[in-house]
Amino acid sequence: MITEAPQGFEAFFSDPLYLLYKNHLYNYLVRRFVIRRHFKGGDFKEVLELGCGISPMLPLLNRAVRTDLAWQALAFLRSSLGKGTNAVSRGVACHAGKLPFRANSLDCVICSEVLEHIEKDGEVLKEMNRVLERGGSLFLTC
């Protein structure tokens, strides 16, 4: 059984100060810089950003699918980008331990600062392994 996020976690996404400052925090900026630098060399077809919240690691690419447990985070991304952006329509609200993707269907998974928020993180690691194709790339930070 997978334990859901603590009640009230979604409250962050309705806090105007959080929404205003989250993407300017040093920790986020450094992680994003490093992941984007390493990602540049990759020629990926289908990328999964797991638990992106309001702070995706990659530019909003059409080939990226973003997930988060909180649909509020994905709604904020959608509203902050405006209409006509395909990348945001590829957001999926789901638990990282129950990914709605076929096995071996993605060639890259990004999971940045997510595992430490999940009680049964082993289930998430198994899911990432299941959806990642053989020889695929995993960008993981904790």
Coordinates of N, CA, C and O in Angstrom, one line a residue:
M1 N 0.8 -1.2 0.0 CA 0.0 0.0 0.0 C 0.9 1.2 0.0 O 1.9 1.3 0.7
I2 N 0.5 2.2 -0.8 CA 1.3 3.4 -0.9 C 0.6 4.5 -0.1 O -0.6 4.7 -0.1
T3 N 1.5 5.2 0.8 CA 1.0 6.2 1.6 C 0.9 7.5 0.8 O 1.9 7.9 0.2
E4 N -0.2 8.2 0.8 CA -0.3 9.4 0.1 C 0.4 10.5 0.8 O 0.8 10.4 2.0
A5 N 0.6 11.7 0.1 CA 1.2 12.8 0.8 C 0.4 13.3 2.0 O -0.8 13.1 2.0
P6 N 1.1 13.8 3.0 CA 0.3 14.3 4.2 C -0.7 15.3 3.8 O -0.6 16.1 2.9
Q7 N -1.8 15.3 4.5 CA -2.9 16.2 4.3 C -2.4 17.6 4.4 O -1.6 17.9 5.3
G8 N -2.7 18.5 3.5 CA -2.3 19.8 3.6 C -1.1 20.1 2.7 O -0.7 21.3 2.5
F9 N -0.4 19.1 2.2 CA 0.7 19.3 1.3 C 0.3 20.2 0.1 O 1.1 21.1 -0.3
E10 N -0.9 20.0 -0.4 CA -1.3 20.8 -1.5 C -1.5 22.3 -1.2 O -1.6 23.1 -2.1
A11 N -1.5 22.6 0.1 CA -1.7 24.0 0.5 C -0.6 24.9 0.0 O -0.7 26.0 -0.2
F12 N 0.6 24.3 -0.2 CA 1.7 25.1 -0.7 C 1.4 25.7 -2.0 O 1.8 26.8 -2.3
F13 N 0.6 25.0 -2.8 CA 0.3 25.5 -4.2 C -0.7 26.6 -4.2 O -1.0 27.1 -5.3
S14 N -1.3 26.9 -3.1 CA -2.3 28.0 -3.0 C -1.7 29.2 -2.2 O -2.3 30.1 -2.0
D15 N -0.4 29.0 -1.8 CA 0.2 30.1 -1.0 C 0.9 31.0 -2.0 O 1.9 30.6 -2.6
P16 N 0.5 32.3 -2.1 CA 1.1 33.2 -3.1 C 2.6 33.4 -2.9 O 3.3 33.5 -3.8
L17 N 3.1 33.4 -1.6 CA 4.5 33.6 -1.4 C 5.3 32.4 -1.9 O 6.4 32.6 -2.4
Y18 N 4.8 31.2 -1.6 CA 5.5 30.0 -2.1 C 5.6 30.1 -3.6 O 6.6 29.8 -4.2
L19 N 4.5 30.3 -4.2 CA 4.4 30.4 -5.7 C 5.3 31.4 -6.3 O 5.9 31.2 -7.3
L20 N 5.5 32.5 -5.6 CA 6.3 33.6 -6.0 C 7.8 33.3 -5.9 O 8.6 33.6 -6.8
Y21 N 8.2 32.7 -4.8 CA 9.6 32.5 -4.5 C 10.2 31.2 -4.8 O 11.4 31.0 -4.9
K22 N 9.4 30.1 -4.9 CA 9.9 28.7 -5.1 C 10.9 28.6 -6.2 O 12.0 28.0 -6.0
N23 N 10.7 29.2 -7.3 CA 11.6 29.0 -8.5 C 12.8 29.9 -8.4 O 13.6 29.9 -9.4
H24 N 13.0 30.6 -7.3 CA 14.1 31.5 -7.2 C 15.1 31.0 -6.1 O 16.1 31.7 -5.8
L25 N 14.7 29.9 -5.4 CA 15.6 29.4 -4.4 C 16.9 28.8 -4.9 O 16.9 28.1 -6.0
Y26 N 17.9 29.0 -4.2 CA 19.3 28.6 -4.6 C 19.3 27.1 -4.9 O 19.9 26.7 -6.0
N27 N 18.8 26.3 -4.0 CA 18.9 24.9 -4.2 C 18.2 24.5 -5.5 O 18.7 23.6 -6.3
Y28 N 17.1 25.0 -5.8 CA 16.4 24.7 -7.1 C 17.2 25.2 -8.3 O 17.3 24.4 -9.3
L29 N 17.7 26.4 -8.2 CA 18.4 26.9 -9.4 C 19.7 26.1 -9.7 O 20.0 25.8 -10.9
V30 N 20.4 25.6 -8.7 CA 21.6 24.8 -8.9 C 21.2 23.5 -9.5 O 21.8 23.0 -10.4
R31 N 20.2 22.8 -8.9 CA 19.8 21.5 -9.4 C 19.4 21.6 -10.9 O 19.7 20.8 -11.7
R32 N 18.6 22.6 -11.2 CA 18.1 22.9 -12.5 C 19.2 23.1 -13.5 O 19.3 22.5 -14.6
F33 N 20.2 23.9 -13.1 CA 21.4 24.2 -13.9 C 22.1 22.9 -14.3 O 22.5 22.6 -15.4
V34 N 22.4 22.1 -13.2 CA 23.2 20.9 -13.4 C 22.4 19.9 -14.3 O 23.0 19.3 -15.3
I35 N 21.1 19.7 -14.1 CA 20.4 18.7 -14.9 C 20.3 19.2 -16.3 O 20.5 18.4 -17.2
R36 N 20.0 20.5 -16.5 CA 19.9 21.0 -17.9 C 21.2 20.9 -18.6 O 21.3 20.6 -19.8
R37 N 22.3 21.1 -17.9 CA 23.7 21.0 -18.5 C 23.9 19.6 -19.0 O 24.4 19.3 -20.1
H38 N 23.6 18.6 -18.2 CA 23.8 17.2 -18.5 C 22.7 16.7 -19.6 O 23.0 15.9 -20.4
F39 N 21.6 17.3 -19.5 CA 20.5 16.9 -20.4 C 20.8 17.4 -21.9 O 20.4 16.7 -22.8
K40 N 21.5 18.5 -22.0 CA 21.8 19.0 -23.4 C 22.4 18.0 -24.3 O 22.1 18.0 -25.5
G41 N 23.3 17.1 -23.8 CA 23.9 16.1 -24.6 C 23.0 15.0 -25.0 O 23.3 14.2 -25.9
G42 N 21.9 14.8 -24.3 CA 21.0 13.7 -24.6 C 20.0 14.0 -25.7 O 19.5 15.1 -25.8
D43 N 19.8 13.0 -26.5 CA 18.8 13.1 -27.6 C 17.6 12.2 -27.2 O 17.5 11.0 -27.6
F44 N 16.8 12.7 -26.3 CA 15.7 11.8 -25.8 C 14.4 12.0 -26.5 O 14.1 13.1 -26.9
K45 N 13.7 10.9 -26.7 CA 12.4 11.0 -27.4 C 11.3 11.3 -26.4 O 10.4 12.2 -26.7
E46 N 11.2 10.6 -25.3 CA 10.1 10.8 -24.3 C 10.7 10.9 -22.9 O 11.4 10.0 -22.4
V47 N 10.5 12.0 -22.2 CA 11.1 12.3 -20.9 C 9.9 12.4 -19.9 O 8.9 13.0 -20.1
L48 N 10.2 11.8 -18.8 CA 9.2 11.9 -17.6 C 9.9 12.7 -16.5 O 11.0 12.4 -16.1
E49 N 9.2 13.8 -16.1 CA 9.7 14.5 -15.0 C 8.7 14.2 -13.8 O 7.6 14.5 -13.8
L50 N 9.3 13.4 -12.9 CA 8.5 12.9 -11.8 C 8.4 13.8 -10.6 O 9.4 14.3 -10.1
G51 N 7.2 14.2 -10.2 CA 7.0 15.1 -9.0 C 7.6 16.5 -9.3 O 8.2 17.0 -8.4
C52 N 7.3 17.0 -10.4 CA 7.8 18.3 -10.8 C 7.3 19.5 -9.9 O 7.9 20.5 -9.9
G53 N 6.1 19.3 -9.3 CA 5.5 20.5 -8.6 C 5.4 21.6 -9.6 O 5.0 21.5 -10.7
I54 N 5.7 22.8 -9.1 CA 5.6 24.0 -9.9 C 7.0 24.4 -10.5 O 7.2 25.4 -11.1
S55 N 8.0 23.5 -10.3 CA 9.4 23.8 -10.7 C 10.0 22.7 -11.6 O 10.8 21.9 -11.1
P56 N 9.6 22.6 -12.8 CA 10.2 21.6 -13.7 C 11.7 21.9 -13.9 O 12.2 23.0 -13.8
M57 N 12.4 20.8 -14.1 CA 13.9 20.9 -14.2 C 14.2 21.3 -15.7 O 15.2 22.0 -15.9
L58 N 13.4 20.9 -16.6 CA 13.7 21.2 -18.0 C 12.8 22.3 -18.5 O 11.7 22.5 -18.0
P59 N 13.2 23.0 -19.6 CA 12.3 23.9 -20.2 C 11.1 23.2 -20.6 O 11.1 21.9 -20.8
L60 N 10.0 23.8 -20.8 CA 8.8 23.2 -21.1 C 8.8 22.6 -22.5 O 8.3 23.3 -23.5
L61 N 9.3 21.4 -22.6 CA 9.4 20.8 -23.9 C 8.2 20.0 -24.2 O 7.5 19.4 -23.3
N62 N 7.8 19.9 -25.5 CA 6.7 19.1 -25.9 C 6.9 17.6 -25.6 O 6.0 16.8 -25.5
R63 N 8.2 17.2 -25.6 CA 8.5 15.8 -25.4 C 8.5 15.3 -23.9 O 8.8 14.2 -23.6
A64 N 8.3 16.3 -23.0 CA 8.3 15.9 -21.6 C 6.9 15.8 -21.0 O 6.0 16.5 -21.3
V65 N 6.8 14.7 -20.2 CA 5.5 14.5 -19.5 C 5.8 14.8 -18.0 O 6.8 14.2 -17.5
R66 N 5.1 15.6 -17.4 CA 5.3 16.0 -16.0 C 4.2 15.4 -15.1 O 3.1 15.4 -15.5
T67 N 4.7 14.9 -14.0 CA 3.7 14.3 -13.0 C 3.9 15.0 -11.7 O 5.0 15.5 -11.3
D68 N 2.9 15.0 -10.9 CA 2.9 15.4 -9.5 C 1.7 14.8 -8.8 O 0.7 14.6 -9.5
L69 N 1.8 14.5 -7.5 CA 0.7 14.0 -6.8 C -0.4 15.1 -6.6 O -1.5 14.8 -6.6
A70 N 0.1 16.4 -6.6 CA -0.9 17.5 -6.4 C -1.3 18.0 -7.7 O -0.5 18.6 -8.5
W71 N -2.6 17.9 -8.1 CA -3.1 18.4 -9.3 C -3.0 19.9 -9.3 O -2.9 20.6 -10.4
Q72 N -3.0 20.5 -8.1 CA -2.9 22.0 -8.0 C -1.6 22.5 -8.6 O -1.5 23.6 -9.2
A73 N -0.5 21.8 -8.4 CA 0.8 22.2 -9.0 C 0.7 22.2 -10.5 O 1.2 23.1 -11.2
L74 N 0.2 21.1 -11.1 CA 0.0 21.1 -12.5 C -0.9 22.1 -13.1 O -0.7 22.7 -14.1
A75 N -2.0 22.4 -12.3 CA -2.9 23.5 -12.7 C -2.2 24.9 -12.7 O -2.4 25.7 -13.6
F76 N -1.3 25.1 -11.7 CA -0.5 26.3 -11.6 C 0.4 26.4 -12.8 O 0.5 27.5 -13.5
L77 N 1.1 25.4 -13.2 CA 1.9 25.4 -14.4 C 1.1 25.7 -15.6 O 1.6 26.6 -16.4
R78 N 0.0 25.1 -15.8 CA -0.8 25.3 -16.9 C -1.3 26.8 -17.0 O -1.2 27.5 -18.0
S79 N -1.7 27.4 -15.8 CA -2.2 28.7 -15.8 C -1.1 29.8 -16.0 O -1.3 30.8 -16.5
S80 N 0.1 29.4 -15.5 CA 1.2 30.4 -15.6 C 1.8 30.5 -17.0 O 2.5 31.4 -17.3
L81 N 1.6 29.5 -17.9 CA 2.1 29.5 -19.2 C 1.2 30.0 -20.3 O 1.6 30.3 -21.4
G82 N 0.0 30.1 -20.0 CA -1.0 30.7 -21.0 C -1.5 29.6 -21.9 O -1.1 28.4 -21.8
K83 N -2.4 30.0 -22.7 CA -3.0 29.0 -23.6 C -2.2 28.7 -24.8 O -1.3 29.4 -25.2
G84 N -2.4 27.5 -25.4 CA -1.7 27.0 -26.6 C -0.4 26.4 -26.3 O 0.3 26.1 -27.2
T85 N -0.1 26.0 -25.1 CA 1.2 25.4 -24.8 C 1.0 23.9 -24.6 O 0.4 23.5 -23.7
N86 N 1.5 23.1 -25.6 CA 1.3 21.6 -25.5 C 1.9 21.0 -24.3 O 1.4 20.0 -23.8
A87 N 3.1 21.6 -23.9 CA 3.9 20.9 -22.9 C 3.1 20.7 -21.6 O 3.2 19.7 -20.9
V88 N 2.2 21.7 -21.3 CA 1.5 21.6 -20.0 C 0.4 20.6 -20.1 O -0.1 20.0 -19.1
S89 N -0.2 20.4 -21.3 CA -1.3 19.5 -21.4 C -0.8 18.1 -21.2 O -1.6 17.1 -21.1
R90 N 0.5 17.9 -21.1 CA 1.1 16.6 -20.9 C 1.5 16.4 -19.4 O 2.4 15.8 -19.0
G91 N 0.7 17.0 -18.5 CA 0.8 16.9 -17.1 C -0.1 15.8 -16.6 O -1.3 15.7 -17.0
V92 N 0.4 14.9 -15.7 CA -0.4 13.8 -15.1 C -0.4 13.9 -13.6 O 0.7 13.8 -13.1
A93 N -1.5 14.0 -13.0 CA -1.6 13.9 -11.5 C -1.7 12.5 -11.1 O -2.6 11.8 -11.5
C94 N -0.6 12.0 -10.5 CA -0.5 10.6 -10.1 C 0.5 10.4 -9.0 O 1.3 11.3 -8.8
H95 N 0.4 9.3 -8.3 CA 1.4 8.9 -7.3 C 2.6 8.3 -8.0 O 2.5 7.5 -9.0
A96 N 3.8 8.7 -7.6 CA 5.1 8.2 -8.3 C 5.2 6.7 -8.2 O 6.0 6.0 -8.9
G97 N 4.5 6.0 -7.2 CA 4.6 4.6 -7.1 C 3.6 3.8 -7.9 O 3.6 2.6 -7.9
K98 N 2.8 4.6 -8.6 CA 1.8 3.9 -9.5 C 1.7 4.8 -10.8 O 0.7 5.4 -11.1
L99 N 2.7 4.7 -11.6 CA 2.8 5.5 -12.8 C 1.9 4.9 -13.9 O 2.0 3.7 -14.2
P100 N 1.2 5.7 -14.6 CA 0.3 5.3 -15.7 C 0.9 5.2 -17.0 O 0.4 5.7 -18.0
F101 N 2.1 4.6 -17.1 CA 2.9 4.4 -18.3 C 3.2 3.0 -18.6 O 3.4 2.2 -17.6
R102 N 3.3 2.6 -19.9 CA 3.7 1.2 -20.2 C 5.1 1.0 -19.8 O 5.9 1.9 -19.7
A103 N 5.4 -0.3 -19.5 CA 6.8 -0.7 -19.2 C 7.7 -0.4 -20.4 O 7.3 -0.5 -21.6
N104 N 8.9 0.0 -20.1 CA 9.9 0.3 -21.1 C 9.5 1.3 -22.1 O 9.9 1.2 -23.3
S105 N 8.7 2.3 -21.7 CA 8.1 3.3 -22.7 C 8.8 4.6 -22.7 O 8.6 5.4 -23.6
L106 N 9.7 4.9 -21.8 CA 10.4 6.2 -21.7 C 11.9 6.0 -21.7 O 12.4 5.1 -21.2
D107 N 12.6 6.9 -22.4 CA 14.0 6.8 -22.5 C 14.7 7.7 -21.5 O 15.9 7.6 -21.4
C108 N 14.0 8.5 -20.7 CA 14.6 9.4 -19.7 C 13.6 9.6 -18.6 O 12.5 10.0 -18.9
V109 N 14.1 9.5 -17.4 CA 13.3 9.9 -16.2 C 14.1 10.8 -15.3 O 15.3 10.6 -15.1
I110 N 13.4 11.9 -14.9 CA 14.0 12.9 -14.0 C 13.2 12.9 -12.7 O 12.0 13.0 -12.7
C111 N 13.9 12.6 -11.6 CA 13.3 12.6 -10.3 C 14.2 13.4 -9.4 O 15.2 13.0 -8.9
S112 N 13.8 14.7 -9.2 CA 14.7 15.6 -8.4 C 14.0 16.1 -7.1 O 12.9 16.7 -7.2
E113 N 14.5 15.7 -6.0 CA 14.0 16.1 -4.7 C 12.6 15.6 -4.5 O 11.7 16.3 -4.0
V114 N 12.4 14.3 -4.8 CA 11.0 13.7 -4.7 C 11.1 12.6 -3.7 O 10.2 12.5 -2.8
L115 N 12.0 11.7 -3.8 CA 12.1 10.4 -3.0 C 12.0 10.7 -1.5 O 11.4 9.9 -0.8
E116 N 12.6 11.8 -1.0 CA 12.6 12.0 0.4 C 11.2 12.4 1.0 O 11.0 12.4 2.2
H117 N 10.3 12.6 0.1 CA 8.9 12.9 0.5 C 8.0 11.7 0.5 O 6.8 11.9 0.8
I118 N 8.5 10.6 0.1 CA 7.7 9.4 -0.1 C 8.1 8.3 0.9 O 9.3 7.9 1.0
E119 N 7.1 7.9 1.7 CA 7.4 6.9 2.7 C 8.0 5.6 2.1 O 9.0 5.1 2.6
K120 N 7.3 5.0 1.1 CA 7.8 3.8 0.5 C 8.5 4.1 -0.8 O 8.0 3.8 -1.9
D121 N 9.7 4.7 -0.7 CA 10.4 5.1 -1.9 C 10.9 4.0 -2.7 O 11.1 4.1 -3.9
G122 N 11.0 2.8 -2.2 CA 11.4 1.6 -2.9 C 10.4 1.3 -4.1 O 10.8 0.9 -5.2
E123 N 9.1 1.5 -3.8 CA 8.1 1.3 -4.8 C 8.3 2.3 -5.9 O 8.0 2.0 -7.1
V124 N 8.7 3.5 -5.6 CA 8.9 4.5 -6.7 C 10.1 4.1 -7.5 O 10.1 4.2 -8.8
L125 N 11.2 3.7 -6.9 CA 12.3 3.2 -7.6 C 12.0 2.1 -8.6 O 12.5 2.0 -9.7
K126 N 11.2 1.1 -8.1 CA 10.7 0.0 -9.0 C 9.9 0.5 -10.1 O 10.1 0.0 -11.3
E127 N 9.1 1.5 -9.9 CA 8.2 2.1 -11.0 C 9.1 2.8 -12.0 O 8.9 2.7 -13.2
M128 N 10.1 3.6 -11.5 CA 11.0 4.2 -12.5 C 11.7 3.2 -13.3 O 11.8 3.4 -14.5
N129 N 12.2 2.1 -12.7 CA 12.8 1.1 -13.4 C 11.9 0.4 -14.5 O 12.3 0.1 -15.6
R130 N 10.6 0.2 -14.1 CA 9.7 -0.4 -14.9 C 9.4 0.4 -16.2 O 9.4 -0.1 -17.3
V131 N 9.2 1.7 -16.1 CA 8.8 2.5 -17.2 C 10.0 2.9 -18.1 O 9.9 3.3 -19.2
L132 N 11.2 2.9 -17.5 CA 12.4 3.3 -18.2 C 12.9 2.2 -19.1 O 13.0 1.0 -18.7
E133 N 13.1 2.5 -20.4 CA 13.5 1.5 -21.3 C 15.0 1.1 -21.1 O 15.7 1.8 -20.4
R134 N 15.3 -0.1 -21.5 CA 16.7 -0.6 -21.3 C 17.7 0.4 -21.9 O 17.6 0.8 -23.0
G135 N 18.7 0.7 -21.1 CA 19.7 1.7 -21.5 C 19.3 3.1 -21.4 O 20.0 4.0 -21.8
G136 N 18.1 3.4 -20.8 CA 17.6 4.7 -20.6 C 18.4 5.5 -19.6 O 19.2 4.9 -18.9
S137 N 18.1 6.8 -19.5 CA 18.8 7.6 -18.5 C 17.9 8.0 -17.4 O 16.8 8.3 -17.5
L138 N 18.5 8.0 -16.2 CA 17.8 8.4 -15.0 C 18.6 9.6 -14.3 O 19.8 9.4 -14.1
F139 N 18.0 10.7 -14.1 CA 18.5 11.8 -13.4 C 17.9 11.8 -12.1 O 16.7 12.1 -12.0
L140 N 18.6 11.6 -11.0 CA 18.0 11.4 -9.7 C 18.8 12.3 -8.7 O 20.0 12.2 -8.6
T141 N 18.1 13.1 -7.9 CA 18.7 13.9 -6.8 C 17.8 13.7 -5.6 O 16.6 13.6 -5.7
C142 N 18.5 13.7 -4.5 CA 17.8 13.6 -3.2 C 18.4 14.6 -2.2 O 19.6 14.9 -2.2

